[in-house]
Structures are given as structure tokens and as C-alpha cells.
Amino acid sequence: MDLLLGVALVLGVMILVHEWGHFIAARIFGVRVDVFSIGFGPRLFGWKRGATDYRVSALPLGGYVRMAGQDPSEIDSLKSTALPGNARDEKTYATYPQVQALVKGPAEVVRAAAKDELVNKPRWQRAIISFAGPLVNLVFPILLLTVYFVAIGIPYPAYQDKPVQVTALPANSPAAAAGLRSGDTIVALDGDKNPDWEQAEKTITKLTPSSKLSMEVEEAGTRRSINVPVEQKDLDQPERLLGFAPIRPVLEDVAPGYPAQRAGLKENDLIQAVDGQPIQWWGQFTERVRGSNGKAVALDVDRKGQLLHLVVTPQAATNEHGETIYQIGVQVHDDTAYKRVAFPEGARYATLVTVEKIKETAGIVGKLFSGRVSLKQLQGPVGISRAAGQAAKKGPLAIISLMVLISVNLGILNLLPIPILDGGHILLLGIEGLLRRDMSLAFKERFVQVGLVFLLVVFAIVMYNDVVRLLPIHS
């Protein structure tokens, strides 16, 4: 039930929002919309207003818009196949100009179309109609997040409110070498008095390589000053400067097909020791996994009060810098707090989050085409459905976060200049605009067929990887 609800809410709503963008733009430019459907498949019920049949269909996994003249072969004025008279009779041509247009050739077809059909609209209007769907997908997250932030608050890790008390430090960290110790409380950081974790992490983002981080720490009533040299690696891993964040090593998600699942790890497991060494914090766990060099790691796990001994072998992956890292496919549970904000602040933060997500998604797409990211890392319908089901279990924040991710992905991917996608339609209209003539119907059909074959191949690869991840033999 959670799976069906999650898929309907996340994937279904985002596709429907995409189609709504096309619908609104089409109506603005006077294009007749024959059908606006919530869902796919057989019509269950609905109503007709004007020329549009607003319907609810059997499969609530999105929706679609059917515009008049969307398919040049289905232009209203060209549909009749039972015309009176002789189709070769010159007098018949005069009586039925649409037939005359057919005989004259494809250049005249547009003139025969009804004024409210898509094919009879200027190219720039058709391009805007195609662009409107992805645009709404990119704007909708701002609206969704704004409502959530104003109504509930801006979520943030609960530990960020707390003073910076050093928990434990990574091995060979510059902070440890400079004299920072477990149990120290940072009372000043680069001039900021009594910083909490949020302020401290913001301070780290402002540093530059080869600079120094000055701090004043207190332990057992004794204060001392420390200067920590900063390198690029330290900026990527703030725990090397501040110690591990106070996040307990409790698993929130175990990805299918990854080493953690194969080893038997499950959600809500508490990691107590790695290779016999007790740990308290999530950062200690990730440090041991990343430093394993792919060798098997022994884990002591607390599962609902029962102590388990498991062995997991991390697998190699590549990070955004092209460096090899090791991972097992788990996500930590992080307690969340909420900061209440007014509408302007909620809208501003929602915009920042959405823009960052757009940049991140566009970057991944670019890496896909350059070969720096493998298709194996993409999630297909199976993976998305699983994520949607898990989000439905976790609650509103998880659902909204996934809706934002899916919406941005739909917006970016549909703008790619691939035939059959919105970006492909815009590309074709641009080519026609430069040539100042319409391409032949045969060319357009081949154009669409190329895009369809390409997308089917990508879909098959992603689906294969989705299924393989679920198999216990996957390694």
C-alpha cells in the first residue's frame, strides 16, 4: 500500500504537473485541448468543459494532454476519408480545400488545419508550449517547498543547535596534530564566540586552502588557543577540522544490491564496533569503511537489543573529484529539527534549495554524457518505485524531498535535445525556423523514431540494472 501511495504521490503528481504546464501554455495560445487526463488507460469518469474532456483514467501514474493537431497525420481537416465526388475531380478540389491541400503537397497542410490546432500556430508558440512542461517541473519545487517551509519549518539536523564539543577525531587529521582533543569544547572559532555546529560548519565553508583556522577551546575549565592549517582535503571533510559530528551510527536506509544488503544489514541497525574497535559516531564508521581499501570489514551490530556479528566487503566507487572511494550502500538516520520562518524567508530558502538541486542534476547529466558517471548509477522505475514506497513510510518530509528530486529530473531530462522529448521538439522547431520551412512528415517520423529507439535502449539498460540490484547474486 505504501508503494502504491508513494508512486502515485511522487511520480504520478510530478508527471501530471508536467502535463499541466503544456496544457496552460496551449490554452494561452488558443490551441484546442481535446483531452486532459489524470492517469492513463481507460476513462473512468470526468466532465467536458468547452472542447476539453477532463477525465480521470484507470492508472493514476501521471496524466497526459491531447492537443488538436499535435500529430500532423491527425489534423481535423484531413481526417475525412469518405468525401463525396471523385477525389481526382478538379471541381471537388474547389469544394473541399483540405483535399486540394493534400494534393498540392505537405507545405499546404498547415494552411488547411483549423486555426485552433497546434500545427497552425507559429513556431515560437509551439516551442513555448513544449518548454512549458519542463519549466513548470523546475518551478513547482519552489512552490512546494515554500508551502512546507512556511507551514512546518525549514528542516535541519538537530545536532546543529548544540555547542561544538569535540567527540572524536579522524586519524592523522590536522586538528589532532595541532592539539585538538576529544572532550574539548570550542568556545571561539575564527573570532565567533560560542559557535554551535551550524555556525562552525558555515565558517569552514568560508575557508580557503593553505589558510589557517584559529580556535579557542576549553577543557575542564582550562582554555587554550589552537591554529589549524587548512588544505583542500580538509574543506571537503570538515570532520578533519572539527571532529566527527555527533550523529549516532543508526542506519536509515540499506540500498538493494549493495554490499550492506548482501551482508544482512537492515534499517534501524546500530553499528557498535568495526573490526573489534568500538565506535560511537557515524563519522567513525564511514572513516573505517572508506579506509578499508575494499577488504572485508567485521561489524558488531545491535538489532533491537540483539547483538549480531556481520561481515561486509566495501565496493569501489568514484566521487565527484574522480577519486576512488569505498562504500557499502547505507544511509544514516539523522534526527531532524525545524526552524519556523515567515513567507519571504521560506520562499528564499526554497529557491536556493531548488536551484542547488537543478545545478546538481544538470551536473550529473553532463557527467553521464562525458562518461564520468555510469548508467549503472541511475535509478529506473523499479528503483524510483522503491524510493517512493520508503518515502511514504517515513512521512511528509521524505515524500516532498523525493517529489522535488523527481520534478527537477523530469524538467532537466525533458529539455535534452533528444527526439521525442520536449527538448527534441524545440530543436526541430529551431531547425525549421532557421531553414524557414517545415520539414517533411517523413523526416519528422524518422526523427521521432531515432529518439524513441535511443530512449528504449537507455530504459532497457536502466531497468536491467534496477532488477540486477534486487538479485541476491548481484556483486
XYZ file of C-alpha atoms in Angstrom:
475
model
C 0.000 0.000 0.000
C 2.871 2.351 0.866
C 4.430 1.546 -2.512
C 1.269 2.381 -4.489
C 0.649 5.538 -2.463
C 4.258 6.658 -2.846
C 4.340 6.090 -6.611
C 1.002 7.876 -7.110
C 2.072 10.852 -4.976
C 5.612 11.214 -6.237
C 5.861 10.044 -9.830
C 2.173 10.467 -10.707
C 1.821 14.008 -9.406
C 5.081 15.170 -10.988
C 4.106 13.864 -14.422
C 0.686 15.467 -14.023
C 2.328 18.797 -13.131
C 4.466 18.489 -16.273
C 1.402 17.961 -18.467
C -0.412 20.824 -16.736
C 2.380 23.126 -17.939
C 1.762 22.088 -21.533
C -1.997 22.494 -21.027
C -1.799 26.050 -19.677
C 0.580 27.209 -22.408
C -1.602 25.624 -25.083
C -4.700 27.396 -23.794
C -2.863 30.736 -23.581
C -2.041 30.489 -27.293
C -5.520 29.339 -28.242
C -4.705 25.702 -29.018
C -7.698 23.432 -28.572
C -7.054 20.736 -25.970
C -9.199 17.683 -26.647
C -8.251 15.686 -23.520
C -6.708 16.476 -20.148
C -6.401 13.178 -18.316
C -5.416 12.421 -14.737
C -3.937 8.957 -15.141
C -3.619 6.655 -18.134
C -5.699 3.910 -19.640
C -9.487 3.610 -19.883
C -11.600 6.620 -18.922
C -13.335 6.128 -15.569
C -15.267 9.369 -15.265
C -14.962 13.088 -15.968
C -16.659 16.091 -17.429
C -16.477 18.160 -20.576
C -15.963 21.889 -20.449
C -15.738 23.665 -23.760
C -13.797 21.481 -26.169
C -11.812 19.694 -23.434
C -12.666 16.339 -21.908
C -11.359 16.467 -18.334
C -11.135 12.837 -17.287
C -9.858 10.507 -14.617
C -8.362 7.342 -16.075
C -7.717 3.919 -14.616
C -3.958 4.108 -13.887
C -3.152 7.075 -11.569
C 0.513 7.238 -12.567
C 0.625 10.691 -14.088
C -1.511 12.003 -16.908
C -1.469 13.365 -20.418
C -2.701 16.205 -22.615
C -4.002 15.623 -26.133
C -3.902 18.786 -28.224
C -5.686 19.235 -31.560
C -3.196 18.978 -34.425
C -0.483 17.577 -32.166
C 0.037 14.785 -34.697
C 0.177 16.198 -38.251
C -1.387 12.981 -39.570
C -4.467 13.586 -37.406
C -5.311 17.193 -38.337
C -9.073 17.541 -38.125
C -9.487 18.910 -41.637
C -7.554 15.949 -43.060
C -9.322 13.163 -41.192
C -12.268 12.572 -43.521
C -11.748 9.606 -45.796
C -15.308 9.422 -47.178
C -15.561 12.570 -49.247
C -18.315 12.834 -51.841
C -17.395 13.110 -55.501
C -14.314 11.990 -57.304
C -11.094 12.771 -55.487
C -9.450 13.421 -58.832
C -12.195 15.793 -59.975
C -10.938 19.375 -60.158
C -14.375 20.645 -59.061
C -14.102 18.519 -55.928
C -10.835 20.276 -55.045
C -12.607 23.602 -55.038
C -15.404 22.250 -52.844
C -13.018 20.558 -50.384
C -9.896 22.719 -49.972
C -8.377 20.285 -47.478
C -8.144 17.667 -50.223
C -6.660 20.285 -52.517
C -4.042 20.953 -49.860
C -3.178 17.268 -49.733
C -2.800 17.064 -53.484
C -0.662 20.214 -53.578
C 1.740 18.823 -51.006
C 2.778 18.990 -47.308
C 3.636 22.687 -47.424
C -0.062 23.450 -47.785
C -1.204 21.174 -44.971
C -0.724 23.808 -42.273
C -2.972 26.215 -44.159
C -5.715 23.572 -44.239
C -5.563 22.999 -40.466
C -8.088 24.614 -38.187
C -6.923 27.818 -36.501
C -7.090 26.245 -33.034
C -4.855 23.305 -33.965
C -1.248 23.157 -32.768
C 0.211 22.740 -36.238
C -1.287 26.059 -37.351
C 0.424 28.081 -34.603
C 3.692 29.977 -35.110
C 6.815 28.001 -34.322
C 7.742 30.200 -31.371
C 4.381 29.473 -29.767
C 4.803 25.740 -30.324
C 8.282 25.951 -28.807
C 6.930 27.716 -25.714
C 4.206 25.074 -25.367
C 6.902 22.364 -25.453
C 9.087 24.310 -22.995
C 6.221 24.943 -20.554
C 6.116 21.360 -19.233
C 9.774 21.217 -18.136
C 9.577 24.813 -16.899
C 6.699 24.007 -14.548
C 8.670 20.976 -13.306
C 11.568 23.297 -12.420
C 9.363 25.941 -10.777
C 6.964 23.643 -8.923
C 9.553 22.574 -6.279
C 9.892 26.216 -5.217
C 6.147 26.434 -4.592
C 6.000 23.039 -2.873
C 8.966 23.728 -0.595
C 7.769 27.250 0.210
C 4.427 25.921 1.455
C 6.173 23.239 3.526
C 8.780 25.600 4.998
C 6.177 28.211 5.972
C 3.700 25.670 7.371
C 6.124 23.286 9.123
C 9.511 24.955 9.116
C 12.915 24.549 7.473
C 14.334 21.130 8.419
C 17.889 20.827 9.674
C 19.965 18.235 11.591
C 19.066 18.501 15.280
C 22.712 18.437 16.400
C 23.414 21.782 14.672
C 21.808 23.659 17.593
C 24.339 22.260 20.046
C 27.700 23.720 21.117
C 30.709 22.274 19.316
C 32.077 19.678 21.681
C 34.725 17.527 20.067
C 33.560 13.898 20.005
C 36.384 12.084 18.235
C 38.877 12.988 15.520
C 39.873 11.192 12.322
C 43.279 9.570 12.267
C 46.048 11.886 11.017
C 43.758 14.943 10.994
C 45.414 18.401 11.071
C 43.230 19.395 14.052
C 44.559 16.493 16.126
C 48.115 17.335 15.095
C 47.523 20.960 16.199
C 46.407 19.829 19.654
C 42.612 19.441 19.447
C 41.410 16.584 21.667
C 38.235 14.626 22.330
C 36.222 16.352 25.054
C 37.331 19.877 24.055
C 34.592 22.488 23.699
C 35.203 25.121 21.024
C 34.405 28.499 22.620
C 35.662 30.656 19.730
C 36.173 29.908 16.040
C 37.799 32.476 13.754
C 36.510 35.229 16.061
C 32.974 33.869 16.508
C 32.183 33.342 20.193
C 30.490 30.140 21.404
C 29.602 28.788 17.951
C 27.102 25.983 17.523
C 27.620 23.257 14.923
C 25.733 25.151 12.221
C 27.875 28.269 12.668
C 31.054 26.197 12.787
C 30.229 24.368 9.561
C 29.464 27.684 7.834
C 32.840 29.010 8.987
C 34.541 26.016 7.387
C 32.861 26.743 4.015
C 34.421 30.225 4.009
C 37.991 28.940 4.379
C 40.456 28.613 1.511
C 43.271 26.096 1.003
C 46.602 26.991 2.635
C 44.847 29.225 5.196
C 44.624 28.697 8.955
C 41.653 28.109 11.235
C 42.038 29.749 14.643
C 40.083 28.403 17.578
C 39.926 28.723 21.317
C 38.969 25.577 23.183
C 38.120 24.763 26.778
C 38.606 21.555 28.747
C 37.968 21.164 32.471
C 37.918 24.951 32.895
C 41.233 25.473 31.120
C 41.352 27.394 27.859
C 43.971 27.243 25.131
C 44.393 28.579 21.600
C 44.914 26.406 18.527
C 45.772 27.246 14.934
C 44.940 24.526 12.402
C 46.467 24.575 8.887
C 43.805 24.058 6.207
C 44.156 22.148 2.934
C 41.615 21.318 0.212
C 41.023 17.854 1.633
C 40.016 19.404 4.958
C 37.399 21.599 3.272
C 35.840 18.510 1.684
C 35.889 16.686 5.038
C 35.061 19.186 7.843
C 35.480 16.457 10.461
C 39.230 16.776 9.961
C 38.975 20.280 11.460
C 36.120 19.960 13.979
C 35.949 16.277 14.784
C 33.061 13.986 13.918
C 29.552 15.430 14.078
C 27.501 13.961 16.971
C 25.396 11.635 14.799
C 24.839 8.093 16.044
C 25.600 5.257 13.562
C 21.984 4.143 13.101
C 21.027 3.013 9.598
C 18.023 4.620 7.937
C 18.273 3.012 4.524
C 20.024 -0.019 3.054
C 20.228 0.126 -0.741
C 19.326 -3.067 -2.618
C 22.136 -4.820 -4.456
C 24.906 -3.156 -2.440
C 27.336 -4.902 -0.036
C 25.389 -3.848 3.076
C 22.242 -5.647 1.949
C 24.174 -8.736 0.910
C 25.861 -8.799 4.328
C 22.465 -8.735 6.070
C 22.365 -5.155 7.393
C 18.875 -3.673 7.857
C 17.191 -0.371 8.624
C 17.467 0.792 12.266
C 20.598 -1.311 12.885
C 23.020 0.366 15.305
C 26.700 -0.139 14.450
C 28.627 -0.672 17.683
C 32.077 -1.787 16.526
C 34.169 -2.091 13.363
C 36.877 -4.782 13.284
C 36.587 -5.062 17.045
C 37.079 -1.316 17.646
C 34.079 0.323 19.415
C 32.561 3.363 17.697
C 30.028 5.951 18.824
C 29.599 8.224 15.835
C 28.640 7.890 12.193
C 31.829 9.585 11.018
C 33.933 6.920 12.717
C 32.028 4.245 10.804
C 32.381 5.919 7.379
C 36.093 6.529 8.041
C 36.673 2.811 8.636
C 34.669 1.806 5.537
C 36.414 4.293 3.251
C 39.795 3.290 4.590
C 39.174 -0.425 4.064
C 40.664 -0.465 0.538
C 37.982 -2.966 -0.399
C 38.911 -5.516 2.285
C 36.205 -7.255 4.328
C 35.126 -5.398 7.479
C 33.721 -7.118 10.596
C 30.786 -5.319 12.218
C 29.140 -5.660 15.630
C 25.504 -4.651 15.170
C 22.750 -4.012 17.709
C 19.403 -5.004 16.180
C 16.524 -4.417 18.592
C 18.693 -5.404 21.551
C 20.227 -8.439 19.846
C 23.973 -8.372 19.124
C 24.893 -9.607 15.632
C 28.281 -10.173 14.033
C 28.306 -9.431 10.299
C 30.995 -9.140 7.644
C 30.702 -6.672 4.759
C 33.073 -6.069 1.857
C 33.007 -2.437 0.632
C 32.931 -1.879 -3.126
C 34.859 0.726 -5.068
C 33.176 3.840 -6.465
C 34.293 7.209 -7.840
C 33.467 10.514 -6.172
C 32.869 13.888 -7.849
C 36.622 14.565 -7.922
C 37.337 11.343 -9.811
C 38.891 9.722 -6.723
C 38.289 6.088 -5.785
C 36.290 5.630 -2.599
C 34.755 2.597 -0.919
C 31.133 2.265 0.102
C 28.600 -0.333 1.242
C 25.284 1.350 0.319
C 23.775 2.672 3.557
C 22.318 5.964 4.738
C 22.400 7.258 8.297
C 19.363 8.226 10.354
C 19.704 11.876 11.306
C 17.330 13.405 13.851
C 15.596 16.428 12.335
C 14.553 19.720 13.913
C 12.561 22.560 12.307
C 13.105 26.294 12.170
C 9.907 28.330 11.794
C 10.157 31.081 9.175
C 7.953 33.725 7.573
C 6.877 33.530 3.942
C 9.752 35.627 2.441
C 12.423 33.544 4.168
C 10.637 30.299 3.276
C 10.401 31.309 -0.388
C 14.047 32.412 -0.467
C 15.289 29.166 1.047
C 13.002 27.094 -1.217
C 14.502 28.865 -4.236
C 18.047 28.204 -3.020
C 17.326 24.515 -2.454
C 15.687 24.150 -5.889
C 18.470 25.988 -7.732
C 21.074 23.826 -5.993
C 19.161 20.686 -6.971
C 18.947 21.889 -10.595
C 22.714 22.530 -10.696
C 23.402 19.124 -9.163
C 21.117 17.308 -11.627
C 22.484 19.181 -14.639
C 25.997 18.312 -13.489
C 25.155 14.614 -13.269
C 23.569 14.670 -16.747
C 26.709 16.322 -18.106
C 28.879 13.657 -16.474
C 26.672 10.947 -17.978
C 27.344 12.204 -21.493
C 31.042 12.668 -20.772
C 31.340 9.166 -19.315
C 32.300 10.292 -15.810
C 29.075 8.817 -14.410
C 27.883 5.349 -15.379
C 24.334 4.447 -16.371
C 24.571 1.822 -13.631
C 24.187 4.586 -11.065
C 20.799 5.680 -12.426
C 17.521 4.564 -10.883
C 14.766 3.320 -13.178
C 11.075 2.687 -12.477
C 11.871 -0.121 -10.021
C 14.301 1.992 -8.015
C 12.042 5.051 -8.104
C 9.051 2.967 -7.004
C 11.053 1.562 -4.109
C 12.201 5.038 -3.083
C 8.609 6.302 -3.292
C 7.376 3.473 -1.099
C 10.053 4.179 1.500
C 9.256 7.898 1.422
C 5.579 7.136 2.105
C 6.659 5.195 5.210
C 8.922 7.958 6.502
C 6.434 10.807 6.226
C 5.812 14.189 4.565
C 9.412 15.463 4.534
C 10.700 12.363 2.734
C 7.814 12.473 0.230
C 8.332 16.154 -0.538
C 12.111 15.727 -0.858
C 11.610 12.929 -3.380
C 8.954 14.933 -5.261
C 11.435 17.802 -5.588
C 14.109 15.431 -6.882
C 11.788 13.760 -9.406
C 10.337 17.082 -10.583
C 13.770 18.593 -11.223
C 14.911 15.436 -13.019
C 11.819 15.485 -15.247
C 12.437 19.135 -16.064
C 16.132 18.728 -16.911
C 15.820 15.444 -18.818
C 12.853 16.621 -20.908
C 14.893 19.609 -22.081
C 17.601 17.393 -23.571
C 17.684 17.812 -27.386
C 16.637 14.205 -27.957
C 13.857 13.465 -30.460
C 10.513 12.601 -28.789
C 11.384 14.667 -25.688
C 10.306 18.300 -25.323
C 13.877 19.398 -25.994
C 13.796 17.416 -29.238
C 10.598 19.195 -30.329
C 12.195 22.553 -29.569
C 15.316 21.535 -31.524
C 13.246 20.534 -34.550
C 11.276 23.786 -34.432
C 14.562 25.680 -34.240
C 15.908 23.874 -37.315
C 12.701 24.635 -39.221
C 12.939 28.251 -38.136
C 16.488 28.539 -39.467
C 15.511 26.874 -42.752
C 12.280 28.909 -42.898
C 10.296 25.886 -43.966
C 8.656 22.824 -42.450
C 10.482 19.530 -42.609
C 8.644 16.751 -44.408
C 6.366 14.434 -42.469
C 8.656 11.513 -43.361
C 11.668 13.315 -41.850
C 9.737 14.082 -38.660
C 8.697 10.449 -38.360
C 12.313 9.286 -38.690
C 13.399 11.989 -36.233
C 10.957 10.676 -33.631
C 11.867 7.043 -34.347
C 15.558 7.734 -33.679
C 14.709 9.323 -30.338
C 12.349 6.514 -29.434
C 14.953 3.829 -30.135
C 17.564 5.741 -28.127
C 15.274 6.133 -25.123
C 14.160 2.497 -25.287
C 17.792 1.351 -25.203
C 18.565 3.612 -22.208
C 15.349 2.458 -20.499
C 16.268 -1.201 -21.051
C 19.757 -0.683 -19.574
C 18.431 1.174 -16.533
C 15.663 -1.397 -15.995
C 18.218 -4.220 -16.234
C 20.415 -2.553 -13.608
C 17.345 -1.978 -11.416
C 16.451 -5.649 -11.491
C 20.038 -6.865 -11.074
C 20.373 -4.774 -7.895
C 17.499 -6.740 -6.381
C 19.079 -10.129 -7.090
C 20.950 -11.748 -4.178
C 23.696 -12.935 -6.581
C 24.495 -9.341 -7.625
C 28.050 -8.432 -6.797
